mmCIF file of C-alpha atoms in Angstrom:
data_model
loop_
_atom_site.group_PDB
_atom_site.id
_atom_site.type_symbol
_atom_site.label_atom_id
_atom_site.label_comp_id
_atom_site.label_asym_id
_atom_site.label_seq_id
_atom_site.Cartn_x
_atom_site.Cartn_y
_atom_site.Cartn_z
ATOM 1 C CA MET Z 1 129.924 245.196 146.048
ATOM 2 C CA GLN Z 2 127.763 244.872 142.968
ATOM 3 C CA LEU Z 3 124.117 245.906 142.779
ATOM 4 C CA TYR Z 4 122.030 244.746 139.838
ATOM 5 C CA ILE Z 5 118.827 246.763 139.444
ATOM 6 C CA MET Z 6 116.416 245.073 137.016
ATOM 7 C CA ARG Z 7 113.121 246.103 135.519
ATOM 8 C CA HIS Z 8 110.619 243.278 135.008
ATOM 9 C CA GLY Z 9 110.056 241.809 131.551
ATOM 10 C CA GLN Z 10 107.295 242.880 129.195
ATOM 11 C CA ALA Z 11 103.895 242.483 130.853
ATOM 12 C CA SER Z 12 100.361 242.168 129.618
ATOM 13 C CA PRO Z 13 98.397 245.426 129.797
ATOM 14 C CA ILE Z 14 95.273 243.482 130.774
ATOM 15 C CA ALA Z 15 94.607 242.401 134.365
ATOM 16 C CA ASN Z 16 92.235 243.091 137.246
ATOM 17 C CA SER Z 17 94.863 245.369 138.810
ATOM 18 C CA ASP Z 18 98.368 246.642 138.070
ATOM 19 C CA ALA Z 19 99.771 244.259 140.670
ATOM 20 C CA GLU Z 20 98.253 241.261 138.849
ATOM 21 C CA ARG Z 21 99.709 241.952 135.400
ATOM 22 C CA GLN Z 22 101.609 238.897 134.136
ATOM 23 C CA LEU Z 23 104.585 238.547 131.841
ATOM 24 C CA THR Z 24 103.908 237.994 128.184
ATOM 25 C CA LYS Z 25 105.823 235.294 126.275
ATOM 26 C CA GLN Z 26 108.135 238.105 125.166
ATOM 27 C CA GLY Z 27 108.628 239.111 128.809
ATOM 28 C CA GLN Z 28 109.535 235.542 129.781
ATOM 29 C CA PHE Z 29 112.011 235.445 126.889
ATOM 30 C CA GLU Z 30 113.537 238.776 127.966
ATOM 31 C CA ALA Z 31 113.976 237.560 131.555
ATOM 32 C CA GLU Z 32 115.648 234.373 130.320
ATOM 33 C CA ILE Z 33 118.025 236.350 128.082
ATOM 34 C CA MET Z 34 119.028 238.532 131.019
ATOM 35 C CA GLY Z 35 119.501 235.499 133.266
ATOM 36 C CA LYS Z 36 121.842 234.053 130.631
ATOM 37 C CA TRP Z 37 123.684 237.381 130.487
ATOM 38 C CA LEU Z 38 124.145 237.376 134.278
ATOM 39 C CA LYS Z 39 125.447 233.806 134.023
ATOM 40 C CA SER Z 40 127.882 234.766 131.245
ATOM 41 C CA MET Z 41 129.124 237.630 133.458
ATOM 42 C CA GLN Z 42 129.753 235.038 136.211
ATOM 43 C CA VAL Z 43 127.488 236.857 138.624
ATOM 44 C CA ASN Z 44 127.231 234.974 141.924
ATOM 45 C CA LEU Z 45 124.189 236.405 143.641
ATOM 46 C CA ASP Z 46 123.997 236.458 147.418
ATOM 47 C CA HIS Z 47 120.449 237.782 147.653
ATOM 48 C CA VAL Z 48 117.472 238.840 145.530
ATOM 49 C CA LEU Z 49 114.929 241.544 146.411
ATOM 50 C CA VAL Z 50 111.645 241.378 144.494
ATOM 51 C CA SER Z 51 108.544 243.504 144.171
ATOM 52 C CA PRO Z 52 105.381 241.620 145.175
ATOM 53 C CA PHE Z 53 103.765 242.423 141.804
ATOM 54 C CA ILE Z 54 103.231 239.278 139.682
ATOM 55 C CA ARG Z 55 105.330 240.403 136.693
ATOM 56 C CA ALA Z 56 108.349 241.113 138.919
ATOM 57 C CA GLN Z 57 107.899 237.776 140.726
ATOM 58 C CA GLN Z 58 107.766 235.961 137.371
ATOM 59 C CA THR Z 59 110.842 237.820 136.098
ATOM 60 C CA ALA Z 60 112.829 236.982 139.232
ATOM 61 C CA ALA Z 61 111.737 233.332 139.077
ATOM 62 C CA THR Z 62 112.869 233.057 135.453
ATOM 63 C CA VAL Z 63 116.245 234.656 136.213
ATOM 64 C CA ARG Z 64 116.772 232.399 139.251
ATOM 65 C CA ALA Z 65 115.875 229.300 137.189
ATOM 66 C CA THR Z 66 118.203 230.345 134.366
ATOM 67 C CA LEU Z 67 121.022 230.805 136.882
ATOM 68 C CA ASN Z 68 120.125 227.593 138.756
ATOM 69 C CA TRP Z 69 120.153 229.800 141.843
ATOM 70 C CA THR Z 70 118.297 228.836 145.017
ATOM 71 C CA GLY Z 71 119.651 231.413 147.461
ATOM 72 C CA PRO Z 72 117.694 233.804 149.678
ATOM 73 C CA SER Z 73 115.043 236.071 148.237
ATOM 74 C CA THR Z 74 112.964 238.771 149.925
ATOM 75 C CA ASN Z 75 109.651 240.211 148.749
ATOM 76 C CA CYS Z 76 109.646 243.948 149.433
ATOM 77 C CA ASP Z 77 106.286 245.700 149.277
ATOM 78 C CA PHE Z 78 107.978 249.099 148.953
ATOM 79 C CA ILE Z 79 109.753 248.431 145.643
ATOM 80 C CA THR Z 80 106.634 248.822 143.501
ATOM 81 C CA PRO Z 81 106.203 251.365 140.686
ATOM 82 C CA SER Z 82 105.270 254.086 143.191
ATOM 83 C CA GLY Z 83 108.097 253.235 145.605
ATOM 84 C CA ASN Z 84 110.350 255.912 147.084
ATOM 85 C CA ALA Z 85 113.975 255.721 145.893
ATOM 86 C CA GLY Z 86 115.299 257.334 149.084
ATOM 87 C CA GLN Z 87 113.506 254.782 151.246
ATOM 88 C CA VAL Z 88 114.832 251.903 149.138
ATOM 89 C CA HIS Z 89 118.363 253.349 149.275
ATOM 90 C CA ASP Z 90 118.157 253.551 153.088
ATOM 91 C CA TYR Z 91 116.852 249.975 153.259
ATOM 92 C CA LEU Z 92 119.691 248.723 151.038
ATOM 93 C CA ASP Z 93 122.326 250.511 153.104
ATOM 94 C CA GLY Z 94 120.943 249.011 156.318
ATOM 95 C CA MET Z 95 120.642 245.544 154.815
ATOM 96 C CA LEU Z 96 124.130 245.606 153.325
ATOM 97 C CA ALA Z 97 125.748 247.067 156.453
ATOM 98 C CA SER Z 98 124.226 244.357 158.638
ATOM 99 C CA SER Z 99 125.417 241.537 156.358
ATOM 100 C CA ARG Z 100 128.814 240.560 157.675
ATOM 101 C CA GLY Z 101 131.253 237.663 157.542
ATOM 102 C CA GLU Z 102 129.978 234.506 155.863
ATOM 103 C CA ASN Z 103 126.600 236.170 155.293
ATOM 104 C CA ALA Z 104 128.044 239.278 153.638
ATOM 105 C CA ILE Z 105 126.155 240.363 150.549
ATOM 106 C CA GLU Z 106 128.578 241.083 147.718
ATOM 107 C CA GLU Z 107 126.170 240.735 144.769
ATOM 108 C CA LEU Z 108 122.504 241.648 145.017
ATOM 109 C CA LEU Z 109 119.753 241.640 142.389
ATOM 110 C CA MET Z 110 116.634 243.773 142.768
ATOM 111 C CA VAL Z 111 113.684 243.194 140.427
ATOM 112 C CA SER Z 112 111.269 246.109 140.336
ATOM 113 C CA HIS Z 113 109.503 248.590 138.044
ATOM 114 C CA MET Z 114 109.717 251.879 136.193
ATOM 115 C CA PRO Z 115 109.876 254.607 137.306
ATOM 116 C CA LEU Z 116 111.382 253.378 140.607
ATOM 117 C CA VAL Z 117 114.365 251.625 138.995
ATOM 118 C CA SER Z 118 115.312 254.815 137.170
ATOM 119 C CA TYR Z 119 115.022 257.005 140.262
ATOM 120 C CA LEU Z 120 116.883 254.420 142.330
ATOM 121 C CA VAL Z 121 119.880 254.377 139.989
ATOM 122 C CA GLU Z 122 119.934 258.169 140.225
ATOM 123 C CA ASP Z 123 119.834 258.023 144.036
ATOM 124 C CA LEU Z 124 122.456 255.264 144.347
ATOM 125 C CA THR Z 125 125.096 256.719 142.011
ATOM 126 C CA PHE Z 126 127.524 259.622 142.100
ATOM 127 C CA ASP Z 127 126.634 261.019 138.677
ATOM 128 C CA ARG Z 128 122.906 261.084 139.576
ATOM 129 C CA LYS Z 129 121.603 260.161 136.118
ATOM 130 C CA SER Z 130 118.141 258.618 135.730
ATOM 131 C CA PRO Z 131 118.428 256.086 132.915
ATOM 132 C CA ILE Z 132 115.333 254.885 131.118
ATOM 133 C CA PHE Z 133 115.033 251.105 131.448
ATOM 134 C CA GLN Z 134 113.699 248.967 128.626
ATOM 135 C CA THR Z 135 111.786 245.915 129.808
ATOM 136 C CA ALA Z 136 114.066 243.406 131.594
ATOM 137 C CA ALA Z 137 117.034 245.805 131.450
ATOM 138 C CA ILE Z 138 119.650 245.553 134.203
ATOM 139 C CA ALA Z 139 121.778 248.368 135.604
ATOM 140 C CA GLN Z 140 125.012 247.246 137.237
ATOM 141 C CA ILE Z 141 126.282 249.524 139.998
ATOM 142 C CA ASP Z 142 129.677 249.151 141.647
ATOM 143 C CA TYR Z 143 128.525 250.236 145.113
ATOM 144 C CA ASP Z 144 130.730 251.603 147.912
ATOM 145 C CA LEU Z 145 128.910 250.927 151.169
ATOM 146 C CA HIS Z 146 131.161 253.307 153.133
ATOM 147 C CA ARG Z 147 130.326 256.224 150.839
ATOM 148 C CA MET Z 148 126.731 254.994 150.333
ATOM 149 C CA LYS Z 149 127.000 255.684 146.601
ATOM 150 C CA GLY Z 150 128.304 253.890 143.590
ATOM 151 C CA GLN Z 151 129.266 254.076 139.960
ATOM 152 C CA LEU Z 152 126.918 252.990 137.188
ATOM 153 C CA ILE Z 153 128.982 250.434 135.268
ATOM 154 C CA ARG Z 154 126.500 249.525 132.552
ATOM 155 C CA LEU Z 155 122.860 249.367 131.594
ATOM 156 C CA VAL Z 156 122.097 246.291 129.495
ATOM 157 C CA SER Z 157 118.792 245.311 127.914
ATOM 158 C CA PRO Z 158 117.693 242.176 126.042
ATOM 159 C CA HIS Z 159 117.718 244.243 122.841
ATOM 160 C CA ASP Z 160 121.451 244.889 123.354
ATOM 161 C CA LEU Z 161 122.069 241.127 123.481
ATOM 162 C CA CYS Z 162 120.001 239.987 120.494
#
């Protein structure tokens, strides 16, 4: 199965709270570029997990629109910047193990934040490296549910595609 771990696009530093920060025009552009990249890679998402923070919600919405994708999406209040990678890993393993048959999840996108995305890639992969994500970057992990670990295939950012 393929996991796509994405950091939100560039966000405004000004808001009433961190959770309310919105994407800048650049952030919207970055999310669209990455949606087009996913489309060019013929990614067929089965599910999307999204942080409740506005910038992550906006990033996910832009990617879904770019892909013309209307499948299931779940807001997860524990995939915020201060989220725990071990907890998220456990949640993913439970979610993926319980998806069977026609409802099996083979390709999942998670839209979250630094530093969680970096720690999560470290926790989910065999080589245990913590990559630094540029805004809107996506890490692709070829995940083995039986071994509960995977291989980092690539880390792609909008800057790599422009």
